[in-house]
CSV table of C-alpha atoms and ligand atoms in Angstrom, one decimal:
chain,number,residue,atom,x,y,z
A,1,MET,CA,-2.9,-23.8,5.4
A,2,THR,CA,-1.1,-26.1,3.0
A,3,THR,CA,2.6,-26.6,3.3
A,4,SER,CA,3.1,-25.2,-0.2
A,5,ALA,CA,1.1,-22.0,0.6
A,6,ARG,CA,3.3,-21.5,3.7
A,7,ARG,CA,6.4,-22.1,1.6
A,8,HIS,CA,5.3,-19.6,-1.0
A,9,GLU,CA,4.7,-16.9,1.7
A,10,ALA,CA,8.0,-17.5,3.4
A,11,HIS,CA,9.9,-17.5,0.1
A,12,LEU,CA,8.3,-14.3,-1.1
A,13,LEU,CA,9.2,-12.4,2.1
A,14,TRP,CA,12.8,-13.6,2.3
A,15,ALA,CA,13.4,-13.1,-1.4
A,16,SER,CA,11.8,-9.6,-1.6
A,17,ARG,CA,13.1,-8.0,1.6
A,18,PRO,CA,15.4,-10.1,3.7
A,19,SER,CA,16.0,-7.5,6.3
A,20,LEU,CA,12.2,-7.2,7.0
A,21,ALA,CA,11.9,-11.0,7.0
A,22,LEU,CA,14.7,-11.2,9.6
A,23,LEU,CA,13.1,-8.5,11.7
A,24,LEU,CA,9.7,-10.2,11.6
A,25,HIS,CA,11.2,-13.5,12.5
A,26,ALA,CA,13.0,-12.0,15.5
A,27,ALA,CA,9.8,-10.2,16.6
A,28,ARG,CA,8.0,-13.5,17.0
A,29,PHE,CA,10.1,-14.1,20.1
A,30,ALA,CA,10.1,-10.5,21.3
A,31,PRO,CA,7.8,-8.8,23.9
A,32,PRO,CA,4.9,-6.7,22.6
A,33,ILE,CA,7.2,-3.6,22.7
A,34,ALA,CA,11.0,-3.8,22.9
A,35,ARG,CA,13.9,-1.5,22.4
A,36,VAL,CA,16.2,-2.6,19.7
A,37,PRO,CA,19.7,-1.1,19.1
A,38,ARG,CA,19.8,1.1,16.0
A,39,LEU,CA,16.1,0.8,15.3
A,40,GLY,CA,14.6,2.3,18.5
A,41,TRP,CA,11.3,1.0,19.9
A,42,VAL,CA,9.8,-1.9,18.0
A,43,VAL,CA,6.1,-2.7,18.5
A,44,ARG,CA,4.5,-5.9,17.4
A,45,ASP,CA,1.2,-5.9,19.4
A,46,PRO,CA,-1.8,-4.6,17.4
A,47,VAL,CA,-3.4,-2.8,20.3
A,48,LEU,CA,-0.1,-1.0,21.2
A,49,CYS,CA,0.4,-0.2,17.5
A,50,ARG,CA,-3.0,1.6,17.4
A,51,GLU,CA,-2.2,3.4,20.7
A,52,VAL,CA,0.9,4.9,19.0
A,53,LEU,CA,-1.1,5.7,15.8
A,54,ASN,CA,-3.8,7.5,17.9
A,55,GLY,CA,-1.3,9.2,20.2
A,56,HIS,CA,-1.0,12.4,18.3
A,57,ARG,CA,0.2,14.4,21.3
A,58,HIS,CA,3.2,12.1,21.8
A,59,PHE,CA,4.0,10.8,18.3
A,60,THR,CA,4.6,12.5,15.0
A,61,LEU,CA,5.5,11.4,11.5
A,62,VAL,CA,7.3,14.7,10.6
A,63,GLY,CA,10.2,14.1,13.0
A,64,GLU,CA,13.0,11.7,12.2
A,65,GLY,CA,11.7,8.2,11.9
A,66,GLY,CA,8.4,9.2,10.3
A,67,VAL,CA,7.5,9.3,6.6
A,68,GLY,CA,6.8,13.1,6.8
A,69,HIS,CA,10.4,13.6,7.6
A,70,LEU,CA,11.3,11.9,4.3
A,71,TRP,CA,9.0,13.9,2.2
A,72,ALA,CA,9.8,17.3,3.8
A,73,GLN,CA,13.4,16.7,2.4
A,74,VAL,CA,12.0,16.1,-1.1
A,75,LEU,CA,9.0,18.4,-1.3
A,76,GLY,CA,10.1,21.2,1.0
A,77,ASP,CA,9.3,22.4,4.5
A,78,TYR,CA,5.6,23.1,3.7
A,79,VAL,CA,5.1,19.3,4.0
A,80,THR,CA,5.7,19.6,7.7
A,81,GLU,CA,2.6,21.7,8.0
A,82,LEU,CA,0.8,19.5,5.5
A,83,PHE,CA,1.6,16.2,7.3
A,84,ASP,CA,0.9,17.1,10.9
A,85,GLY,CA,-0.7,19.8,13.0
A,86,PRO,CA,-3.4,22.2,11.9
A,87,GLY,CA,-2.4,22.0,8.2
A,88,HIS,CA,-2.9,18.3,8.1
A,89,LEU,CA,-6.3,18.5,9.8
A,90,ARG,CA,-7.4,21.2,7.3
A,91,LEU,CA,-6.2,19.0,4.4
A,92,ARG,CA,-7.8,15.8,5.7
A,93,THR,CA,-11.1,17.6,6.4
A,94,LYS,CA,-11.2,19.0,2.9
A,95,ALA,CA,-9.9,15.8,1.2
A,96,ARG,CA,-12.2,13.5,3.1
A,97,ASP,CA,-14.5,13.1,0.1
A,98,LEU,CA,-11.8,12.6,-2.6
A,99,PHE,CA,-11.8,8.8,-2.2
A,100,THR,CA,-15.3,7.7,-1.0
A,101,THR,CA,-16.6,4.3,-1.9
A,102,LYS,CA,-18.6,6.0,-4.7
A,103,THR,CA,-15.9,8.2,-6.2
A,104,SER,CA,-13.5,5.2,-6.0
A,105,ALA,CA,-15.9,3.0,-7.9
A,106,GLY,CA,-16.1,5.7,-10.6
A,107,LEU,CA,-12.3,6.1,-10.8
A,108,VAL,CA,-11.8,2.3,-11.0
A,109,ALA,CA,-14.5,2.0,-13.7
A,110,GLU,CA,-12.9,4.8,-15.7
A,111,ALA,CA,-9.3,3.4,-15.5
A,112,PHE,CA,-9.9,-0.4,-15.3
A,113,ASP,CA,-13.0,-1.4,-17.2
A,114,ALA,CA,-11.6,-1.7,-20.7
A,115,PRO,CA,-8.3,-3.4,-19.7
A,116,LEU,CA,-10.1,-5.8,-17.3
A,117,THR,CA,-12.6,-6.8,-20.0
A,118,GLU,CA,-9.6,-7.6,-22.2
A,119,LEU,CA,-7.9,-9.5,-19.4
A,120,THR,CA,-11.0,-11.7,-18.9
A,121,ALA,CA,-11.2,-12.4,-22.6
A,122,ARG,CA,-7.5,-13.3,-22.8
A,123,LEU,CA,-7.8,-15.8,-20.0
A,124,ARG,CA,-11.0,-17.3,-21.5
A,125,ALA,CA,-9.2,-17.7,-24.8
A,126,GLY,CA,-6.7,-19.9,-23.0
A,127,GLU,CA,-3.8,-17.4,-22.7
A,128,THR,CA,-1.4,-17.3,-19.8
A,129,VAL,CA,-1.5,-13.8,-18.1
A,130,ASP,CA,1.1,-12.3,-15.9
A,131,ILE,CA,-1.1,-10.9,-13.1
A,132,ALA,CA,1.8,-9.1,-11.4
A,133,ASP,CA,2.6,-7.2,-14.6
A,134,ALA,CA,-1.1,-6.6,-15.3
A,135,SER,CA,-1.6,-5.1,-11.8
A,136,ARG,CA,1.3,-2.7,-12.4
A,137,VAL,CA,-0.1,-1.6,-15.7
A,138,LEU,CA,-3.6,-1.1,-14.1
A,139,VAL,CA,-2.2,0.9,-11.2
A,140,GLY,CA,-0.1,2.9,-13.7
A,141,ARG,CA,-3.4,3.7,-15.5
A,142,MET,CA,-4.9,4.7,-12.2
A,143,LEU,CA,-2.0,7.0,-11.5
A,144,ALA,CA,-2.4,8.7,-14.9
A,145,THR,CA,-6.1,9.1,-14.2
A,146,LEU,CA,-5.5,10.6,-10.8
A,147,LEU,CA,-2.7,12.9,-11.9
A,148,GLY,CA,-4.5,14.2,-14.9
A,149,LEU,CA,-2.0,12.7,-17.3
A,150,PRO,CA,-3.1,11.5,-20.8
A,151,THR,CA,-4.6,8.0,-20.5
A,152,ASP,CA,-4.4,7.2,-24.2
A,153,ARG,CA,-1.1,5.4,-23.8
A,154,SER,CA,0.5,2.0,-24.4
A,155,ASP,CA,0.9,-0.5,-21.6
A,156,GLU,CA,4.7,0.2,-21.8
A,157,GLU,CA,4.0,3.8,-20.9
A,158,PHE,CA,1.8,2.8,-17.9
A,159,ARG,CA,4.5,0.5,-16.7
A,160,ALA,CA,6.9,3.5,-16.9
A,161,ILE,CA,4.5,5.6,-14.8
A,162,PHE,CA,4.2,2.8,-12.2
A,163,ALA,CA,8.0,2.5,-12.2
A,164,GLU,CA,8.3,6.2,-11.3
A,165,GLY,CA,6.1,5.7,-8.3
A,166,GLU,CA,7.9,2.6,-7.3
A,167,ARG,CA,11.3,4.3,-7.6
A,168,LEU,CA,10.1,7.2,-5.5
A,169,ALA,CA,8.9,4.8,-2.8
A,170,ALA,CA,12.2,2.8,-3.0
A,171,LEU,CA,14.1,5.8,-2.0
A,172,ALA,CA,12.8,5.0,1.4
A,173,LEU,CA,14.2,1.5,1.2
A,174,SER,CA,17.2,2.2,3.3
A,175,THR,CA,15.2,4.0,5.9
A,176,THR,CA,14.2,1.3,8.4
A,177,SER,CA,16.7,2.7,10.8
A,178,SER,CA,16.9,6.4,9.5
A,179,THR,CA,14.7,8.8,7.6
A,180,VAL,CA,17.6,11.1,6.6
A,181,LEU,CA,18.0,10.9,2.8
A,182,THR,CA,21.3,11.3,1.0
A,183,PRO,CA,21.6,14.4,-1.2
A,184,GLN,CA,21.6,12.1,-4.2
A,185,ALA,CA,18.3,10.5,-3.1
A,186,VAL,CA,16.8,13.9,-2.6
A,187,THR,CA,17.8,15.0,-6.0
A,188,GLU,CA,16.5,11.9,-7.7
A,189,ALA,CA,13.2,12.0,-5.8
A,190,ARG,CA,12.7,15.7,-6.7
A,191,GLU,CA,13.3,14.9,-10.4
A,192,ILE,CA,10.7,12.2,-10.3
A,193,VAL,CA,8.2,14.4,-8.5
A,194,ASP,CA,8.8,17.2,-11.0
A,195,ARG,CA,8.3,14.9,-14.0
A,196,MET,CA,5.2,13.3,-12.6
A,197,THR,CA,3.5,16.4,-11.3
A,198,ALA,CA,4.5,18.8,-14.1
A,199,GLY,CA,0.9,18.9,-15.3
A,200,ILE,CA,-0.7,19.6,-11.9
A,201,PRO,CA,-0.8,23.4,-12.1
A,202,ALA,CA,-2.6,23.3,-15.5
A,203,GLY,CA,-4.7,20.4,-14.4
A,204,TYR,CA,-5.7,22.2,-11.2
A,205,ARG,CA,-6.8,25.2,-13.3
A,206,ASP,CA,-8.5,23.4,-16.2
A,207,ALA,CA,-9.6,19.9,-15.1
A,208,ALA,CA,-13.2,19.0,-15.4
A,209,PRO,CA,-15.2,19.1,-12.1
A,210,GLY,CA,-15.6,15.3,-11.9
A,211,THR,CA,-11.9,14.6,-12.0
A,212,LEU,CA,-9.6,14.3,-9.0
A,213,LEU,CA,-7.8,17.6,-9.9
A,214,GLY,CA,-11.1,19.3,-10.6
A,215,ARG,CA,-12.4,18.2,-7.1
A,216,CYS,CA,-9.1,19.5,-5.5
A,217,ARG,CA,-9.9,22.9,-7.1
A,218,GLU,CA,-13.4,22.8,-5.9
A,219,LEU,CA,-12.1,22.1,-2.4
A,220,ASP,CA,-9.8,25.0,-2.8
A,221,LEU,CA,-6.7,23.1,-1.9
A,222,GLY,CA,-4.4,25.4,-3.9
A,223,PRO,CA,-1.9,24.2,-6.6
A,224,GLU,CA,1.0,23.7,-4.2
A,225,VAL,CA,-0.9,21.5,-1.8
A,226,THR,CA,-2.5,19.6,-4.7
A,227,ARG,CA,1.0,18.9,-6.0
A,228,GLY,CA,2.1,17.7,-2.6
A,229,LEU,CA,-1.0,15.5,-2.4
A,230,ALA,CA,-0.4,14.1,-5.9
A,231,SER,CA,3.2,13.2,-5.0
A,232,LEU,CA,1.8,11.4,-1.9
A,233,LEU,CA,-0.7,9.4,-4.0
A,234,LEU,CA,2.1,8.5,-6.3
A,235,VAL,CA,4.2,7.1,-3.4
A,236,ALA,CA,1.4,5.7,-1.2
A,237,GLY,CA,-0.9,4.2,-3.9
A,238,THR,CA,1.5,2.6,-6.3
A,239,GLU,CA,3.3,-0.5,-5.0
A,240,THR,CA,0.9,-1.0,-2.1
A,241,ALA,CA,-2.1,-1.4,-4.4
A,242,ALA,CA,-0.4,-3.5,-7.2
A,243,THR,CA,1.1,-5.8,-4.6
A,244,ALA,CA,-2.2,-6.4,-2.9
A,245,MET,CA,-3.9,-7.0,-6.2
A,246,SER,CA,-1.5,-9.7,-7.4
A,247,ARG,CA,-1.0,-11.3,-4.0
A,248,ALA,CA,-4.8,-11.7,-3.6
A,249,VAL,CA,-4.8,-13.8,-6.8
A,250,ALA,CA,-1.9,-16.0,-5.5
A,251,LEU,CA,-3.3,-16.4,-1.9
A,252,LEU,CA,-6.7,-17.5,-3.2
A,253,HIS,CA,-5.0,-20.1,-5.4
A,254,ASP,CA,-2.5,-21.3,-2.8
A,255,HIS,CA,-5.2,-21.7,-0.1
A,256,ARG,CA,-7.5,-23.4,-2.5
A,257,ARG,CA,-10.2,-20.8,-2.2
A,258,VAL,CA,-10.8,-20.0,-5.8
A,259,ASP,CA,-13.8,-22.4,-6.2
A,260,ALA,CA,-15.5,-21.0,-3.2
A,261,LEU,CA,-15.2,-17.5,-4.6
A,262,LEU,CA,-16.4,-18.6,-8.1
A,263,ALA,CA,-19.5,-20.2,-6.4
A,264,GLU,CA,-20.1,-17.0,-4.3
A,265,PRO,CA,-18.8,-13.8,-5.9
A,266,ASP,CA,-20.3,-11.8,-3.1
A,267,LEU,CA,-17.3,-13.0,-1.0
A,268,VAL,CA,-15.0,-10.6,-2.8
A,269,ASP,CA,-15.2,-7.9,-0.1
A,270,ASP,CA,-14.4,-10.5,2.6
A,271,VAL,CA,-11.5,-11.8,0.5
A,272,VAL,CA,-10.2,-8.3,0.0
A,273,ARG,CA,-10.2,-7.6,3.7
A,274,GLU,CA,-8.5,-10.8,4.6
A,275,VAL,CA,-5.9,-10.4,1.8
A,276,LEU,CA,-5.0,-7.0,3.2
A,277,ARG,CA,-4.6,-8.4,6.7
A,278,VAL,CA,-2.3,-11.1,5.6
A,279,VAL,CA,-0.3,-9.2,3.0
A,280,THR,CA,-0.2,-5.9,5.0
A,281,PRO,CA,1.4,-3.9,2.1
A,282,ALA,CA,2.7,-1.3,4.5
A,283,PRO,CA,4.5,-3.9,6.7
A,284,VAL,CA,6.2,-1.3,8.9
A,285,ILE,CA,5.1,2.2,10.0
A,286,GLY,CA,7.5,4.6,11.6
A,287,ARG,CA,6.9,7.4,14.1
A,288,HIS,CA,9.0,9.9,16.0
A,289,VAL,CA,8.4,10.4,19.8
A,290,SER,CA,7.6,14.1,20.3
A,291,ALA,CA,6.9,13.9,24.0
A,292,ASP,CA,7.7,11.4,26.8
A,293,VAL,CA,5.0,8.8,27.0
A,294,GLU,CA,4.3,5.3,28.5
A,295,ILE,CA,3.3,2.6,26.1
A,296,GLY,CA,2.8,-1.0,27.2
A,297,GLY,CA,4.5,-0.3,30.5
A,298,ARG,CA,7.7,1.1,28.8
A,299,LEU,CA,8.7,4.8,29.0
A,300,LEU,CA,9.4,6.2,25.5
A,301,ARG,CA,11.4,9.4,25.5
A,302,ALA,CA,11.0,12.5,23.3
A,303,GLY,CA,13.4,12.2,20.3
A,304,GLU,CA,13.3,8.4,20.1
A,305,GLN,CA,11.9,6.5,17.2
A,306,VAL,CA,9.2,3.8,17.0
A,307,LEU,CA,8.7,1.1,14.4
A,308,LEU,CA,5.3,-0.5,14.3
A,309,LEU,CA,5.5,-4.0,12.9
A,310,THR,CA,2.0,-3.9,11.4
A,311,TYR,CA,2.7,-7.1,9.4
A,312,ALA,CA,3.4,-9.0,12.5
A,313,ALA,CA,0.6,-7.4,14.4
A,314,ASN,CA,-2.0,-8.2,11.7
A,315,ASN,CA,-0.7,-11.8,11.1
A,316,ALA,CA,-0.9,-12.7,14.7
A,317,ALA,CA,-4.6,-13.4,14.2
A,318,GLY,CA,-3.8,-16.5,12.1
A,319,ARG,CA,-3.4,-17.8,8.5
A,320,PHE,CA,-5.4,-16.6,5.5
A,321,ASP,CA,-9.1,-17.4,6.0
A,322,PRO,CA,-11.7,-15.3,4.1
A,323,GLY,CA,-14.3,-16.7,6.5
A,324,ARG,CA,-12.6,-15.1,9.5
A,325,ASP,CA,-14.8,-13.0,11.7
A,326,TYR,CA,-13.9,-9.3,12.2
A,327,VAL,CA,-10.7,-9.1,14.4
A,328,PRO,CA,-11.3,-6.2,16.9
A,329,GLU,CA,-7.6,-6.0,17.8
A,330,THR,CA,-6.4,-5.4,14.3
A,331,ARG,CA,-9.5,-3.6,12.9
A,332,GLN,CA,-8.0,-2.3,9.7
A,333,LEU,CA,-4.5,-1.7,10.9
A,334,TRP,CA,-3.3,-2.5,7.3
A,335,PHE,CA,-4.4,1.0,6.5
A,336,GLY,CA,-2.8,2.5,9.6
A,337,GLY,CA,-4.9,4.3,12.1
A,338,GLY,CA,-5.6,7.7,13.8
A,339,ARG,CA,-5.4,10.8,11.8
A,340,HIS,CA,-3.1,9.4,9.1
A,341,LEU,CA,-5.4,6.5,8.3
A,342,CYS,CA,-4.9,5.7,4.6
A,343,LEU,CA,-6.6,8.3,2.5
A,344,GLY,CA,-6.9,6.0,-0.5
A,345,ALA,CA,-8.3,2.9,1.4
A,346,ALA,CA,-11.6,2.9,-0.5
A,347,LEU,CA,-9.8,3.2,-3.8
A,348,ALA,CA,-7.3,0.4,-2.9
A,349,LYS,CA,-10.2,-1.9,-2.0
A,350,ALA,CA,-12.1,-1.0,-5.2
A,351,GLU,CA,-8.9,-1.8,-7.3
A,352,MET,CA,-8.5,-5.2,-5.7
A,353,ALA,CA,-12.2,-6.0,-6.0
A,354,ALA,CA,-12.3,-5.1,-9.7
A,355,LEU,CA,-9.4,-7.4,-10.5
A,356,LEU,CA,-11.0,-10.3,-8.6
A,357,HIS,CA,-14.4,-9.7,-10.3
A,358,ALA,CA,-12.7,-9.8,-13.7
A,359,LEU,CA,-11.2,-13.2,-12.8
A,360,VAL,CA,-14.6,-14.4,-11.4
A,361,ARG,CA,-16.2,-13.4,-14.7
A,362,THR,CA,-14.1,-16.0,-16.5
A,363,GLY,CA,-16.3,-18.6,-14.8
A,364,ARG,CA,-13.4,-21.0,-14.3
A,365,PRO,CA,-10.8,-21.5,-11.6
A,366,TRP,CA,-7.3,-20.2,-12.2
A,367,ARG,CA,-4.0,-21.9,-11.5
A,368,VAL,CA,-0.6,-20.3,-11.0
A,369,VAL,CA,1.6,-21.5,-13.8
A,370,HIS,CA,4.8,-19.7,-12.8
A,371,ARG,CA,5.8,-17.2,-10.2
A,372,LYS,CA,8.9,-15.2,-9.4
A,373,PRO,CA,9.3,-13.0,-6.3
A,374,ALA,CA,10.7,-9.5,-6.8
A,375,ARG,CA,14.2,-9.0,-5.3
A,376,ARG,CA,15.2,-6.3,-2.8
A,377,VAL,CA,12.0,-4.2,-3.0
A,378,LEU,CA,10.2,-2.1,-0.4
A,379,ILE,CA,7.1,-4.3,-0.3
A,380,PRO,CA,7.3,-8.0,-0.7
A,381,ARG,CA,5.7,-8.8,-4.0
A,382,TYR,CA,5.8,-10.9,-7.2
A,383,GLU,CA,7.8,-9.7,-10.1
A,384,SER,CA,5.8,-12.2,-12.2
A,385,LEU,CA,2.7,-14.3,-11.4
A,386,GLN,CA,1.5,-16.1,-14.4
A,387,ILE,CA,-1.9,-17.6,-14.3
A,388,ALA,CA,-4.1,-19.6,-16.7
A,389,LEU,CA,-7.6,-21.0,-16.4
A,390,ALA,CA,-7.8,-24.6,-15.3
A,391,GLY,CA,-8.5,-26.9,-18.2
A,392,GLY,CA,-7.1,-24.3,-20.6
A,393,SER,CA,-4.1,-24.7,-23.0
B,401,HEM,C1,-3.6,-1.8,-0.5
B,401,HEM,C2,-3.1,-0.6,-0.7
B,401,HEM,C3,-2.8,0.4,0.4
B,401,HEM,C4,-2.3,0.2,1.7
B,401,HEM,C5,-2.2,-1.1,2.4
B,401,HEM,C6,-2.1,1.5,2.3
B,401,HEM,C7,-1.7,1.7,3.6
B,401,HEM,C8,-1.5,2.9,4.1
B,401,HEM,C9,-1.0,3.2,5.5
B,401,HEM,C10,-0.6,2.1,6.5
B,401,HEM,C11,-1.0,4.5,5.7
B,401,HEM,C12,-0.6,5.2,7.0
B,401,HEM,C13,0.9,5.5,7.0
B,401,HEM,C14,1.3,6.2,8.3
B,401,HEM,O1,0.5,6.3,9.3
B,401,HEM,O2,2.5,6.6,8.4
B,401,HEM,C15,-1.4,5.1,4.5
B,401,HEM,C16,-1.4,6.5,4.3
B,401,HEM,C17,-1.8,7.1,3.1
B,401,HEM,N1,-2.3,6.4,1.9
B,401,HEM,FE1,-2.5,4.4,1.7
B,401,HEM,N2,-2.4,2.4,1.3
B,401,HEM,C18,-2.8,1.8,0.2
B,401,HEM,C19,-3.2,2.4,-1.0
B,401,HEM,C20,-3.4,3.8,-1.2
B,401,HEM,C21,-3.9,4.4,-2.3
B,401,HEM,C22,-4.4,3.6,-3.6
B,401,HEM,C23,-3.8,5.7,-2.2
B,401,HEM,C24,-4.2,6.8,-3.1
B,401,HEM,C25,-4.1,6.8,-4.4
B,401,HEM,C26,-3.2,5.9,-0.8
B,401,HEM,C27,-3.0,7.2,-0.3
B,401,HEM,C28,-2.5,7.4,1.0
B,401,HEM,C29,-2.2,8.7,1.6
B,401,HEM,C30,-2.4,10.0,0.8
B,401,HEM,C31,-1.8,8.5,2.9
B,401,HEM,C32,-1.3,9.6,3.8
B,401,HEM,C33,-2.5,10.0,4.7
B,401,HEM,C34,-2.1,11.0,5.8
B,401,HEM,O3,-0.9,11.1,6.2
B,401,HEM,O4,-3.0,11.6,6.3
B,401,HEM,N3,-3.0,4.7,-0.3
B,401,HEM,N4,-1.7,4.2,3.5
């Protein structure tokens, strides 16, 4: 890894989320699992992380410390049933086919084909393009497509949709040590959810069979669960996906891997996997201990909280290297594990691959002209990442 690539990584992390950078720095010197005042148990070992994610009898995400606890406050108590226990199993069994590789490819083609063709053309014409902004607009389009909102909109409107999802996720920003939301945060989150999911009942009733809402109807999820699921997609699939997309472009440039990708576009899938490992857009996962259990030789008591440092766990395998062999310890820990494994994993990978293919289609290497990290955000990311084709104006 070049010094400048390392510098860019460190700068991004510290600028975007200093508390996370500090925690990850400290974790480098900590044992695989340690108890930290105010935070609870902190786990940085990939195998122990997976043990917690798979330990459904001892860990839950609906108790304090888990994301389900947050959303129950916003969406209502039915989320508790939806997020864990029999309700969750029923939902996941039914929703399994919502985001397969095939359906994801269809969704990405529908939402991204036209704007990505334009992006390729703009770069070819010698323009400088802000990939961070373009990723937010693309993901805003995807959200509109998923939520059954009109897609005949301006980029400004897609940015606004993205911002709603980002704001909703940011309400969790202050929750590294607690998942209890302030009444003000609950009100604000409810307003966003109401605005963004207002069309769900009608969409659920009338949407065409091939659409996401139409498929939810065919799966008989019911309008309330579909609305809960839509809110989750808004939170889970917004900043994570856009961050991964733009950071892929920066990482390839910073690690001088663009030429290799242009020479062999089939490498896109390997690049996507390695970017996800290094970026780990969900850098921390929280769980609540529901029953006493021993993990890594430590006794965790019911009622305690656990923070899985997935970023640290994934990055322990080494620096960005798309030629890296499969790492059995991490597997795909960037998408979590166990029964809450990311529902939108195939969609996220298809979104990232589509952007990279659009850049490959320019036929020329790109260079980063200017970059600016976002400040105080949930997921370390670029506010702006301007690229141009090498040899262009
Ligand atoms: C690169 C992008 C993404 C990453 C890294 C990512 C990561 C994750 C992780 C780590 C979890 C597990 C959280 C936990 O166990 O507490 C998760 C859950 C989830 N993700 Fe993703 N995600 C991404 C994109 C998406 C997209 C695009 C969607 C859908 C549009 C999505 C939908 C979901 C849903 C619905 C869950 C909850 C699953 C459940 O609790 O059963 N994600 N994601």
